[in-house]
C-alpha cells in the first residue's frame, strides 16, 4: 500500500505572535510513503541536492520516532523499512515551514498506513515535540490560522478562518537561514515593557483576524521579541517592511524565523503590487530573491492518494 499526503507551507509568528500563531498557505508539497524491505529515500524539487537520504532525514527520523512510541504489532507494516518520497514544491530554509511540513506529512502518511493509531491531537503533540515549537506544525496539520500553545499534556490549540479573503505577498530572498541559527540570536530574557508590547499586539492580531477588522493589522503585527534581533541577518528588513506598507499592505512581518517576508492584503492585485515593491526594495539593497502571492489553505495536511 502507498499513501501520499499533501501538506501546506506555513508562515509563523505574524510578528507579535511569536511561537504561537501559524497560518497555512496555498503552496503545497507532497510526502509519499510505502512499506519496503529496507530504507529508500527519494527527494525531488527543492533541496534535492542537499537533503539527506538516510536516517538523518527529518521525515525518516520522524517516522522512526513514531515507530518507537507505538507497540510493535501496530507498526509491523513498516518494521522492515519503508520507501519515502519527498516532493518539495516550496523553498526550504526560508521561513516557510518546510521542516514542519515534512514532519507533519510523514506523520500523517505513516498514521494512515498503520490504520490511524494516533488521533490528530496526538499527532500534533508529537510533531510539536519534534519541531520544538507548535506554530508551524499546527498550521500544517490543521490548515487555516492557528494559535497553538504546547503544554505538558499536549498542544492547546484553536484554529479559525478569517471572515474575508486575504492574500499574502511573500518575498523570498535568495539565501537560506536555518531556524536554529535564527533562534540562537534571541535573548534569554526580555523587559516587561517589551513583553507587554507583544502581548497586547498578539491579542489584537487574533482579534483582528478572527473578526475581519483588518485595518488593525499594521499595529497588531509589530514585534519586539524576535524580529529586531533577527534583523542582524537581514539588515534591509525595515526598508522592505516600509516598502510593503507604503504600497498598501495591511500589515507585514518576517515569515517564521525568516528570511521570507509576508505582507497581508485584502486584494489580490494589491498583493502583487506590494510584492513587486518589496522585491524592488530588496534588489536596491543588493539582495536577490523572488515573490509569490498566496492565499490561506483551509485544509491542512490531507491524504490525496491511497492505494
Ligand atoms: N516560531 C518559530 C521561530 C518559527 O520564530 O523560531 C520558525 O519557523
PDB file of C-alpha atoms and ligand atoms in Angstrom:
ATOM      1  CA  UNK A   1       0.000   0.000   0.000  1.00  0.00           C
ATOM      2  CA  UNK A   2       1.143   3.565  -0.804  1.00  0.00           C
ATOM      3  CA  UNK A   3      -0.088   6.764   0.845  1.00  0.00           C
ATOM      4  CA  UNK A   4       0.504  10.289  -0.479  1.00  0.00           C
ATOM      5  CA  UNK A   5      -0.112  13.313   1.720  1.00  0.00           C
ATOM      6  CA  UNK A   6      -0.402  16.901   0.539  1.00  0.00           C
ATOM      7  CA  UNK A   7       0.915  19.357   3.117  1.00  0.00           C
ATOM      8  CA  UNK A   8       0.934  23.182   3.053  1.00  0.00           C
ATOM      9  CA  UNK A   9       3.707  25.703   3.535  1.00  0.00           C
ATOM     10  CA  UNK A  10       3.141  27.787   6.656  1.00  0.00           C
ATOM     11  CA  UNK A  11       4.039  31.204   7.947  1.00  0.00           C
ATOM     12  CA  UNK A  12       4.534  31.572  11.686  1.00  0.00           C
ATOM     13  CA  UNK A  13       4.679  34.319  14.325  1.00  0.00           C
ATOM     14  CA  UNK A  14       2.953  37.028  12.220  1.00  0.00           C
ATOM     15  CA  UNK A  15       5.203  39.449  14.083  1.00  0.00           C
ATOM     16  CA  UNK A  16       3.771  39.686  17.589  1.00  0.00           C
ATOM     17  CA  UNK A  17       2.519  36.078  17.933  1.00  0.00           C
ATOM     18  CA  UNK A  18       5.994  34.607  18.392  1.00  0.00           C
ATOM     19  CA  UNK A  19       5.989  30.792  18.629  1.00  0.00           C
ATOM     20  CA  UNK A  20       2.178  30.718  18.964  1.00  0.00           C
ATOM     21  CA  UNK A  21       0.445  31.866  15.762  1.00  0.00           C
ATOM     22  CA  UNK A  22       0.705  29.976  12.480  1.00  0.00           C
ATOM     23  CA  UNK A  23      -1.042  30.159   9.120  1.00  0.00           C
ATOM     24  CA  UNK A  24      -1.316  27.512   6.386  1.00  0.00           C
ATOM     25  CA  UNK A  25      -0.639  28.782   2.854  1.00  0.00           C
ATOM     26  CA  UNK A  26      -1.837  27.689  -0.570  1.00  0.00           C
ATOM     27  CA  UNK A  27       1.572  26.308  -1.582  1.00  0.00           C
ATOM     28  CA  UNK A  28       1.964  22.560  -1.133  1.00  0.00           C
ATOM     29  CA  UNK A  29       4.494  19.763  -1.002  1.00  0.00           C
ATOM     30  CA  UNK A  30       3.828  16.015  -1.109  1.00  0.00           C
ATOM     31  CA  UNK A  31       5.051  13.118   1.028  1.00  0.00           C
ATOM     32  CA  UNK A  32       4.596   9.538  -0.204  1.00  0.00           C
ATOM     33  CA  UNK A  33       5.184   6.501   1.976  1.00  0.00           C
ATOM     34  CA  UNK A  34       5.050   2.781   1.284  1.00  0.00           C
ATOM     35  CA  UNK A  35       6.304  -0.292   3.157  1.00  0.00           C
ATOM     36  CA  UNK A  36       9.537  -1.729   1.789  1.00  0.00           C
ATOM     37  CA  UNK A  37      12.235  -4.263   2.776  1.00  0.00           C
ATOM     38  CA  UNK A  38      14.776  -1.542   3.530  1.00  0.00           C
ATOM     39  CA  UNK A  39      15.024   2.232   3.763  1.00  0.00           C
ATOM     40  CA  UNK A  40      14.743   4.153   0.496  1.00  0.00           C
ATOM     41  CA  UNK A  41      14.511   7.945   0.441  1.00  0.00           C
ATOM     42  CA  UNK A  42      13.811   9.921  -2.702  1.00  0.00           C
ATOM     43  CA  UNK A  43      13.857  13.729  -2.753  1.00  0.00           C
ATOM     44  CA  UNK A  44      12.693  15.773  -5.708  1.00  0.00           C
ATOM     45  CA  UNK A  45      12.273  19.512  -6.138  1.00  0.00           C
ATOM     46  CA  UNK A  46      13.510  21.980  -3.526  1.00  0.00           C
ATOM     47  CA  UNK A  47      16.558  20.768  -1.610  1.00  0.00           C
ATOM     48  CA  UNK A  48      17.054  17.684  -3.790  1.00  0.00           C
ATOM     49  CA  UNK A  49      20.820  18.256  -3.839  1.00  0.00           C
ATOM     50  CA  UNK A  50      21.336  18.820  -0.106  1.00  0.00           C
ATOM     51  CA  UNK A  51      18.676  16.839   1.781  1.00  0.00           C
ATOM     52  CA  UNK A  52      19.896  13.633   3.470  1.00  0.00           C
ATOM     53  CA  UNK A  53      18.591  10.354   2.066  1.00  0.00           C
ATOM     54  CA  UNK A  54      19.313   8.214   5.124  1.00  0.00           C
ATOM     55  CA  UNK A  55      18.461   8.047   8.859  1.00  0.00           C
ATOM     56  CA  UNK A  56      19.426  11.719   9.159  1.00  0.00           C
ATOM     57  CA  UNK A  57      16.497  12.792   7.013  1.00  0.00           C
ATOM     58  CA  UNK A  58      13.921  14.681   9.123  1.00  0.00           C
ATOM     59  CA  UNK A  59      10.997  12.673   7.750  1.00  0.00           C
ATOM     60  CA  UNK A  60      12.797   9.384   8.383  1.00  0.00           C
ATOM     61  CA  UNK A  61      13.657  10.454  11.947  1.00  0.00           C
ATOM     62  CA  UNK A  62      10.003  11.419  12.484  1.00  0.00           C
ATOM     63  CA  UNK A  63       8.681   8.053  11.295  1.00  0.00           C
ATOM     64  CA  UNK A  64      11.286   6.213  13.388  1.00  0.00           C
ATOM     65  CA  UNK A  65      10.190   8.171  16.453  1.00  0.00           C
ATOM     66  CA  UNK A  66       6.569   7.247  15.714  1.00  0.00           C
ATOM     67  CA  UNK A  67       7.634   3.583  15.459  1.00  0.00           C
ATOM     68  CA  UNK A  68       9.480   3.851  18.767  1.00  0.00           C
ATOM     69  CA  UNK A  69       6.403   5.196  20.544  1.00  0.00           C
ATOM     70  CA  UNK A  70       3.885   2.672  19.210  1.00  0.00           C
ATOM     71  CA  UNK A  71       3.578  -1.044  20.060  1.00  0.00           C
ATOM     72  CA  UNK A  72       5.483  -3.316  17.635  1.00  0.00           C
ATOM     73  CA  UNK A  73       2.363  -5.029  16.307  1.00  0.00           C
ATOM     74  CA  UNK A  74       0.899  -1.640  15.285  1.00  0.00           C
ATOM     75  CA  UNK A  75       3.967  -0.674  13.248  1.00  0.00           C
ATOM     76  CA  UNK A  76       4.569  -4.136  11.762  1.00  0.00           C
ATOM     77  CA  UNK A  77       3.758  -2.970   8.256  1.00  0.00           C
ATOM     78  CA  UNK A  78       6.863  -0.757   8.145  1.00  0.00           C
ATOM     79  CA  UNK A  79       9.042  -2.793  10.529  1.00  0.00           C
ATOM     80  CA  UNK A  80      11.480  -3.917   7.798  1.00  0.00           C
ATOM     81  CA  UNK A  81      11.708  -0.500   6.201  1.00  0.00           C
ATOM     82  CA  UNK A  82       9.882   1.968   4.035  1.00  0.00           C
ATOM     83  CA  UNK A  83      10.182   3.910   0.852  1.00  0.00           C
ATOM     84  CA  UNK A  84       9.745   7.638   1.323  1.00  0.00           C
ATOM     85  CA  UNK A  85       9.375  10.166  -1.450  1.00  0.00           C
ATOM     86  CA  UNK A  86       9.554  13.894  -0.668  1.00  0.00           C
ATOM     87  CA  UNK A  87       8.257  16.075  -3.464  1.00  0.00           C
ATOM     88  CA  UNK A  88       9.230  19.516  -2.151  1.00  0.00           C
ATOM     89  CA  UNK A  89       7.409  22.234  -4.038  1.00  0.00           C
ATOM     90  CA  UNK A  90       8.150  25.275  -1.853  1.00  0.00           C
ATOM     91  CA  UNK A  91      11.572  26.600  -0.780  1.00  0.00           C
ATOM     92  CA  UNK A  92      13.364  25.089   2.212  1.00  0.00           C
ATOM     93  CA  UNK A  93      15.187  27.014   4.997  1.00  0.00           C
ATOM     94  CA  UNK A  94      13.400  30.228   4.007  1.00  0.00           C
ATOM     95  CA  UNK A  95      10.902  30.546   6.890  1.00  0.00           C
ATOM     96  CA  UNK A  96       8.049  28.776   5.117  1.00  0.00           C
ATOM     97  CA  UNK A  97       7.771  25.803   7.461  1.00  0.00           C
ATOM     98  CA  UNK A  98       9.484  23.207   5.271  1.00  0.00           C
ATOM     99  CA  UNK A  99      10.649  21.060   8.202  1.00  0.00           C
ATOM    100  CA  UNK A 100       7.193  21.249   9.831  1.00  0.00           C
ATOM    101  CA  UNK A 101       5.628  20.210   6.512  1.00  0.00           C
ATOM    102  CA  UNK A 102       7.932  17.234   6.161  1.00  0.00           C
ATOM    103  CA  UNK A 103       7.320  16.090   9.741  1.00  0.00           C
ATOM    104  CA  UNK A 104       3.559  16.526   9.508  1.00  0.00           C
ATOM    105  CA  UNK A 105       3.423  14.926   6.044  1.00  0.00           C
ATOM    106  CA  UNK A 106       5.453  11.933   7.242  1.00  0.00           C
ATOM    107  CA  UNK A 107       3.344  11.526  10.395  1.00  0.00           C
ATOM    108  CA  UNK A 108       0.008  11.747   8.594  1.00  0.00           C
ATOM    109  CA  UNK A 109       1.211   9.311   5.901  1.00  0.00           C
ATOM    110  CA  UNK A 110       2.541   6.810   8.448  1.00  0.00           C
ATOM    111  CA  UNK A 111      -0.554   7.120  10.625  1.00  0.00           C
ATOM    112  CA  UNK A 112      -2.773   6.436   7.612  1.00  0.00           C
ATOM    113  CA  UNK A 113      -0.628   3.477   6.514  1.00  0.00           C
ATOM    114  CA  UNK A 114      -0.794   1.976  10.026  1.00  0.00           C
ATOM    115  CA  UNK A 115      -4.591   2.261  10.321  1.00  0.00           C
ATOM    116  CA  UNK A 116      -4.689   5.579  12.220  1.00  0.00           C
ATOM    117  CA  UNK A 117      -3.431   4.517  15.675  1.00  0.00           C
ATOM    118  CA  UNK A 118      -2.937   8.183  16.683  1.00  0.00           C
ATOM    119  CA  UNK A 119      -5.552  10.924  16.951  1.00  0.00           C
ATOM    120  CA  UNK A 120      -4.992  14.394  15.435  1.00  0.00           C
ATOM    121  CA  UNK A 121      -4.187  15.719  18.933  1.00  0.00           C
ATOM    122  CA  UNK A 122      -1.567  13.013  19.428  1.00  0.00           C
ATOM    123  CA  UNK A 123      -0.045  13.704  16.022  1.00  0.00           C
ATOM    124  CA  UNK A 124       0.096  17.406  16.882  1.00  0.00           C
ATOM    125  CA  UNK A 125       1.775  16.717  20.236  1.00  0.00           C
ATOM    126  CA  UNK A 126       4.427  14.515  18.636  1.00  0.00           C
ATOM    127  CA  UNK A 127       5.070  16.907  15.736  1.00  0.00           C
ATOM    128  CA  UNK A 128       5.363  19.839  18.139  1.00  0.00           C
ATOM    129  CA  UNK A 129       7.805  17.991  20.407  1.00  0.00           C
ATOM    130  CA  UNK A 130       9.999  17.058  17.462  1.00  0.00           C
ATOM    131  CA  UNK A 131       9.877  20.524  15.895  1.00  0.00           C
ATOM    132  CA  UNK A 132      10.442  22.375  19.183  1.00  0.00           C
ATOM    133  CA  UNK A 133       7.582  24.858  18.678  1.00  0.00           C
ATOM    134  CA  UNK A 134       3.952  24.262  17.758  1.00  0.00           C
ATOM    135  CA  UNK A 135       3.066  27.169  15.439  1.00  0.00           C
ATOM    136  CA  UNK A 136       4.162  25.766  12.055  1.00  0.00           C
ATOM    137  CA  UNK A 137       3.218  22.138  12.726  1.00  0.00           C
ATOM    138  CA  UNK A 138      -0.273  23.047  13.993  1.00  0.00           C
ATOM    139  CA  UNK A 139      -0.962  25.156  10.896  1.00  0.00           C
ATOM    140  CA  UNK A 140       0.462  22.472   8.577  1.00  0.00           C
ATOM    141  CA  UNK A 141      -1.673  19.791  10.207  1.00  0.00           C
ATOM    142  CA  UNK A 142      -4.940  21.694  10.667  1.00  0.00           C
ATOM    143  CA  UNK A 143      -4.914  24.390   7.982  1.00  0.00           C
ATOM    144  CA  UNK A 144      -6.282  27.925   8.435  1.00  0.00           C
ATOM    145  CA  UNK A 145      -4.979  30.188  11.173  1.00  0.00           C
ATOM    146  CA  UNK A 146      -3.951  28.568  14.445  1.00  0.00           C
ATOM    147  CA  UNK A 147      -2.988  29.712  17.893  1.00  0.00           C
ATOM    148  CA  UNK A 148      -1.051  26.798  19.365  1.00  0.00           C
ATOM    149  CA  UNK A 149       0.449  26.557  22.845  1.00  0.00           C
ATOM    150  CA  UNK A 150       2.407  23.481  23.926  1.00  0.00           C
ATOM    151  CA  UNK A 151       1.658  22.198  27.444  1.00  0.00           C
ATOM    152  CA  UNK A 152       2.800  19.096  29.320  1.00  0.00           C
ATOM    153  CA  UNK A 153      -0.327  17.253  28.208  1.00  0.00           C
ATOM    154  CA  UNK A 154      -0.194  18.253  24.546  1.00  0.00           C
ATOM    155  CA  UNK A 155      -0.829  21.279  22.356  1.00  0.00           C
ATOM    156  CA  UNK A 156      -3.724  23.528  23.342  1.00  0.00           C
ATOM    157  CA  UNK A 157      -4.850  24.953  20.063  1.00  0.00           C
ATOM    158  CA  UNK A 158      -7.610  26.995  18.441  1.00  0.00           C
ATOM    159  CA  UNK A 159      -7.998  27.013  14.677  1.00  0.00           C
ATOM    160  CA  UNK A 160     -10.077  29.578  12.839  1.00  0.00           C
ATOM    161  CA  UNK A 161     -10.609  31.153   9.456  1.00  0.00           C
ATOM    162  CA  UNK A 162     -10.913  34.911   8.898  1.00  0.00           C
ATOM    163  CA  UNK A 163     -14.361  36.062   7.740  1.00  0.00           C
ATOM    164  CA  UNK A 164     -12.950  37.536   4.486  1.00  0.00           C
ATOM    165  CA  UNK A 165     -10.489  36.658   1.717  1.00  0.00           C
ATOM    166  CA  UNK A 166      -6.911  37.575   2.474  1.00  0.00           C
ATOM    167  CA  UNK A 167      -3.887  37.361   0.204  1.00  0.00           C
ATOM    168  CA  UNK A 168      -0.291  37.179   1.321  1.00  0.00           C
ATOM    169  CA  UNK A 169       2.602  38.591  -0.689  1.00  0.00           C
ATOM    170  CA  UNK A 170       5.702  36.532   0.048  1.00  0.00           C
ATOM    171  CA  UNK A 171       9.135  37.945  -0.700  1.00  0.00           C
ATOM    172  CA  UNK A 172      11.632  35.096  -0.703  1.00  0.00           C
ATOM    173  CA  UNK A 173      15.263  36.265  -0.559  1.00  0.00           C
ATOM    174  CA  UNK A 174      17.823  34.121  -2.277  1.00  0.00           C
ATOM    175  CA  UNK A 175      19.596  32.837   0.819  1.00  0.00           C
ATOM    176  CA  UNK A 176      18.818  30.249   3.435  1.00  0.00           C
ATOM    177  CA  UNK A 177      18.572  30.824   7.170  1.00  0.00           C
ATOM    178  CA  UNK A 178      18.256  27.853   9.481  1.00  0.00           C
ATOM    179  CA  UNK A 179      15.791  28.247  12.334  1.00  0.00           C
ATOM    180  CA  UNK A 180      18.396  27.138  14.935  1.00  0.00           C
ATOM    181  CA  UNK A 181      20.693  29.937  13.787  1.00  0.00           C
ATOM    182  CA  UNK A 182      17.849  32.485  13.843  1.00  0.00           C
ATOM    183  CA  UNK A 183      16.848  31.344  17.362  1.00  0.00           C
ATOM    184  CA  UNK A 184      20.422  31.484  18.659  1.00  0.00           C
ATOM    185  CA  UNK A 185      20.465  35.302  18.399  1.00  0.00           C
ATOM    186  CA  UNK A 186      17.368  35.737  20.589  1.00  0.00           C
ATOM    187  CA  UNK A 187      17.821  36.987  24.169  1.00  0.00           C
ATOM    188  CA  UNK A 188      17.208  34.663  27.103  1.00  0.00           C
ATOM    189  CA  UNK A 189      15.046  37.272  28.839  1.00  0.00           C
ATOM    190  CA  UNK A 190      13.258  40.454  27.786  1.00  0.00           C
ATOM    191  CA  UNK A 191      11.967  43.533  29.590  1.00  0.00           C
ATOM    192  CA  UNK A 192       8.425  43.735  30.908  1.00  0.00           C
ATOM    193  CA  UNK A 193       7.889  46.674  28.530  1.00  0.00           C
ATOM    194  CA  UNK A 194       8.744  44.523  25.505  1.00  0.00           C
ATOM    195  CA  UNK A 195       6.706  41.582  26.804  1.00  0.00           C
ATOM    196  CA  UNK A 196       3.668  43.849  27.269  1.00  0.00           C
ATOM    197  CA  UNK A 197       4.262  45.410  23.836  1.00  0.00           C
ATOM    198  CA  UNK A 198       3.932  41.976  22.205  1.00  0.00           C
ATOM    199  CA  UNK A 199       1.219  40.628  24.481  1.00  0.00           C
ATOM    200  CA  UNK A 200      -1.251  43.357  23.567  1.00  0.00           C
ATOM    201  CA  UNK A 201      -0.417  43.158  19.878  1.00  0.00           C
ATOM    202  CA  UNK A 202      -0.688  39.348  19.753  1.00  0.00           C
ATOM    203  CA  UNK A 203      -4.166  39.591  21.283  1.00  0.00           C
ATOM    204  CA  UNK A 204      -5.032  42.367  18.830  1.00  0.00           C
ATOM    205  CA  UNK A 205      -3.727  40.206  15.976  1.00  0.00           C
ATOM    206  CA  UNK A 206      -6.026  37.291  16.767  1.00  0.00           C
ATOM    207  CA  UNK A 207      -8.994  39.587  17.422  1.00  0.00           C
ATOM    208  CA  UNK A 208      -8.401  41.454  14.120  1.00  0.00           C
ATOM    209  CA  UNK A 209      -8.030  38.308  12.031  1.00  0.00           C
ATOM    210  CA  UNK A 210     -10.976  36.489  13.586  1.00  0.00           C
ATOM    211  CA  UNK A 211     -13.385  39.427  13.301  1.00  0.00           C
ATOM    212  CA  UNK A 212     -12.130  40.833   9.992  1.00  0.00           C
ATOM    213  CA  UNK A 213     -11.088  44.199  11.480  1.00  0.00           C
ATOM    214  CA  UNK A 214      -8.031  44.057   9.300  1.00  0.00           C
ATOM    215  CA  UNK A 215      -7.202  47.759   9.397  1.00  0.00           C
ATOM    216  CA  UNK A 216      -5.689  46.912  12.801  1.00  0.00           C
ATOM    217  CA  UNK A 217      -3.115  44.505  11.341  1.00  0.00           C
ATOM    218  CA  UNK A 218      -0.333  47.054  10.864  1.00  0.00           C
ATOM    219  CA  UNK A 219      -0.095  47.647  14.628  1.00  0.00           C
ATOM    220  CA  UNK A 220      -1.069  44.062  15.515  1.00  0.00           C
ATOM    221  CA  UNK A 221       1.901  42.621  13.582  1.00  0.00           C
ATOM    222  CA  UNK A 222       4.526  44.798  15.277  1.00  0.00           C
ATOM    223  CA  UNK A 223       7.046  42.880  17.341  1.00  0.00           C
ATOM    224  CA  UNK A 224       9.849  43.454  19.830  1.00  0.00           C
ATOM    225  CA  UNK A 225      10.674  39.880  20.797  1.00  0.00           C
ATOM    226  CA  UNK A 226      12.369  38.369  17.763  1.00  0.00           C
ATOM    227  CA  UNK A 227      12.414  40.476  14.584  1.00  0.00           C
ATOM    228  CA  UNK A 228      14.726  43.211  15.941  1.00  0.00           C
ATOM    229  CA  UNK A 229      17.322  40.557  16.862  1.00  0.00           C
ATOM    230  CA  UNK A 230      16.945  38.615  13.639  1.00  0.00           C
ATOM    231  CA  UNK A 231      17.456  41.778  11.670  1.00  0.00           C
ATOM    232  CA  UNK A 232      21.194  41.177  12.128  1.00  0.00           C
ATOM    233  CA  UNK A 233      20.846  38.561   9.346  1.00  0.00           C
ATOM    234  CA  UNK A 234      18.638  40.867   7.271  1.00  0.00           C
ATOM    235  CA  UNK A 235      19.823  44.495   7.609  1.00  0.00           C
ATOM    236  CA  UNK A 236      17.327  45.534   4.892  1.00  0.00           C
ATOM    237  CA  UNK A 237      14.303  44.323   6.895  1.00  0.00           C
ATOM    238  CA  UNK A 238      12.970  47.732   7.982  1.00  0.00           C
ATOM    239  CA  UNK A 239      13.266  49.138   4.451  1.00  0.00           C
ATOM    240  CA  UNK A 240      11.393  46.205   2.930  1.00  0.00           C
ATOM    241  CA  UNK A 241       8.673  46.440   5.612  1.00  0.00           C
ATOM    242  CA  UNK A 242       8.265  50.141   4.816  1.00  0.00           C
ATOM    243  CA  UNK A 243       8.048  49.479   1.082  1.00  0.00           C
ATOM    244  CA  UNK A 244       5.258  46.935   1.712  1.00  0.00           C
ATOM    245  CA  UNK A 245       3.244  49.305   3.914  1.00  0.00           C
ATOM    246  CA  UNK A 246       3.783  52.246   1.509  1.00  0.00           C
ATOM    247  CA  UNK A 247       2.478  50.072  -1.344  1.00  0.00           C
ATOM    248  CA  UNK A 248      -0.708  49.371   0.631  1.00  0.00           C
ATOM    249  CA  UNK A 249      -0.098  46.218   2.694  1.00  0.00           C
ATOM    250  CA  UNK A 250      -2.358  45.884   5.750  1.00  0.00           C
ATOM    251  CA  UNK A 251       0.496  44.502   7.830  1.00  0.00           C
ATOM    252  CA  UNK A 252       3.903  42.926   7.306  1.00  0.00           C
ATOM    253  CA  UNK A 253       6.155  40.527   9.227  1.00  0.00           C
ATOM    254  CA  UNK A 254       9.079  38.164   8.994  1.00  0.00           C
ATOM    255  CA  UNK A 255       7.748  34.733   7.995  1.00  0.00           C
ATOM    256  CA  UNK A 256       8.713  32.413  10.855  1.00  0.00           C
ATOM    257  CA  UNK A 257      12.391  32.913  11.508  1.00  0.00           C
ATOM    258  CA  UNK A 258      12.941  34.374   8.016  1.00  0.00           C
ATOM    259  CA  UNK A 259      14.357  35.338   5.640  1.00  0.00           C
ATOM    260  CA  UNK A 260      10.979  35.353   3.808  1.00  0.00           C
ATOM    261  CA  UNK A 261       8.791  38.386   4.414  1.00  0.00           C
ATOM    262  CA  UNK A 262       4.996  38.158   4.399  1.00  0.00           C
ATOM    263  CA  UNK A 263       2.763  41.162   3.665  1.00  0.00           C
ATOM    264  CA  UNK A 264      -1.008  40.827   4.077  1.00  0.00           C
ATOM    265  CA  UNK A 265      -3.555  42.361   1.691  1.00  0.00           C
ATOM    266  CA  UNK A 266      -7.310  42.072   1.121  1.00  0.00           C
ATOM    267  CA  UNK A 267      -6.995  42.392  -2.647  1.00  0.00           C
ATOM    268  CA  UNK A 268      -5.009  40.116  -4.960  1.00  0.00           C
ATOM    269  CA  UNK A 269      -3.755  42.743  -7.384  1.00  0.00           C
ATOM    270  CA  UNK A 270      -2.769  44.962  -4.439  1.00  0.00           C
ATOM    271  CA  UNK A 271      -0.801  41.993  -3.087  1.00  0.00           C
ATOM    272  CA  UNK A 272       1.059  41.762  -6.404  1.00  0.00           C
ATOM    273  CA  UNK A 273       1.873  45.482  -6.266  1.00  0.00           C
ATOM    274  CA  UNK A 274       3.102  45.069  -2.684  1.00  0.00           C
ATOM    275  CA  UNK A 275       5.212  42.039  -3.658  1.00  0.00           C
ATOM    276  CA  UNK A 276       6.809  43.965  -6.527  1.00  0.00           C
ATOM    277  CA  UNK A 277       7.555  46.937  -4.235  1.00  0.00           C
ATOM    278  CA  UNK A 278       9.215  44.645  -1.659  1.00  0.00           C
ATOM    279  CA  UNK A 279      11.211  42.955  -4.422  1.00  0.00           C
ATOM    280  CA  UNK A 280      12.456  46.307  -5.728  1.00  0.00           C
ATOM    281  CA  UNK A 281      13.439  47.325  -2.215  1.00  0.00           C
ATOM    282  CA  UNK A 282      15.351  44.073  -1.673  1.00  0.00           C
ATOM    283  CA  UNK A 283      17.053  44.484  -5.043  1.00  0.00           C
ATOM    284  CA  UNK A 284      18.006  48.033  -4.033  1.00  0.00           C
ATOM    285  CA  UNK A 285      19.762  46.527  -1.012  1.00  0.00           C
ATOM    286  CA  UNK A 286      21.731  44.270  -3.355  1.00  0.00           C
ATOM    287  CA  UNK A 287      19.936  41.014  -2.455  1.00  0.00           C
ATOM    288  CA  UNK A 288      18.293  38.734  -4.977  1.00  0.00           C
ATOM    289  CA  UNK A 289      15.014  36.951  -4.465  1.00  0.00           C
ATOM    290  CA  UNK A 290      11.592  36.316  -5.923  1.00  0.00           C
ATOM    291  CA  UNK A 291       7.995  36.847  -4.897  1.00  0.00           C
ATOM    292  CA  UNK A 292       4.783  34.883  -4.905  1.00  0.00           C
ATOM    293  CA  UNK A 293       1.255  35.756  -3.819  1.00  0.00           C
ATOM    294  CA  UNK A 294      -0.579  33.017  -1.916  1.00  0.00           C
ATOM    295  CA  UNK A 295      -3.919  32.588  -0.165  1.00  0.00           C
ATOM    296  CA  UNK A 296      -4.747  30.757   3.028  1.00  0.00           C
ATOM    297  CA  UNK A 297      -5.019  26.958   2.902  1.00  0.00           C
ATOM    298  CA  UNK A 298      -8.015  25.886   4.952  1.00  0.00           C
ATOM    299  CA  UNK A 299      -7.498  22.114   4.860  1.00  0.00           C
ATOM    300  CA  UNK A 300      -4.060  21.381   6.258  1.00  0.00           C
ATOM    301  CA  UNK A 301      -2.358  18.039   5.655  1.00  0.00           C
ATOM    302  CA  UNK A 302      -4.545  15.598   3.783  1.00  0.00           C
ATOM    303  CA  UNK A 303      -4.214  12.168   2.245  1.00  0.00           C
ATOM    304  CA  UNK A 304      -4.610  12.681  -1.505  1.00  0.00           C
ATOM    305  CA  UNK A 305      -3.831   9.143  -2.654  1.00  0.00           C
ATOM    306  CA  UNK A 306      -4.111   5.751  -1.019  1.00  0.00           C
ATOM    307  CA  UNK A 307      -3.725   2.552  -2.907  1.00  0.00           C
TER     308      UNK A 307
HETATM  309  N1  LIG B   1       8.274  30.355  15.831  1.00  0.00           N
HETATM  310  C1  LIG B   1       9.435  29.862  15.157  1.00  0.00           C
HETATM  311  C2  LIG B   1      10.557  30.873  15.272  1.00  0.00           C
HETATM  312  C3  LIG B   1       9.095  29.622  13.717  1.00  0.00           C
HETATM  313  O1  LIG B   1      10.298  32.045  15.069  1.00  0.00           O
HETATM  314  O2  LIG B   1      11.687  30.488  15.564  1.00  0.00           O
HETATM  315  C4  LIG B   1      10.208  29.070  12.905  1.00  0.00           C
HETATM  316  O3  LIG B   1       9.765  28.929  11.565  1.00  0.00           O
END
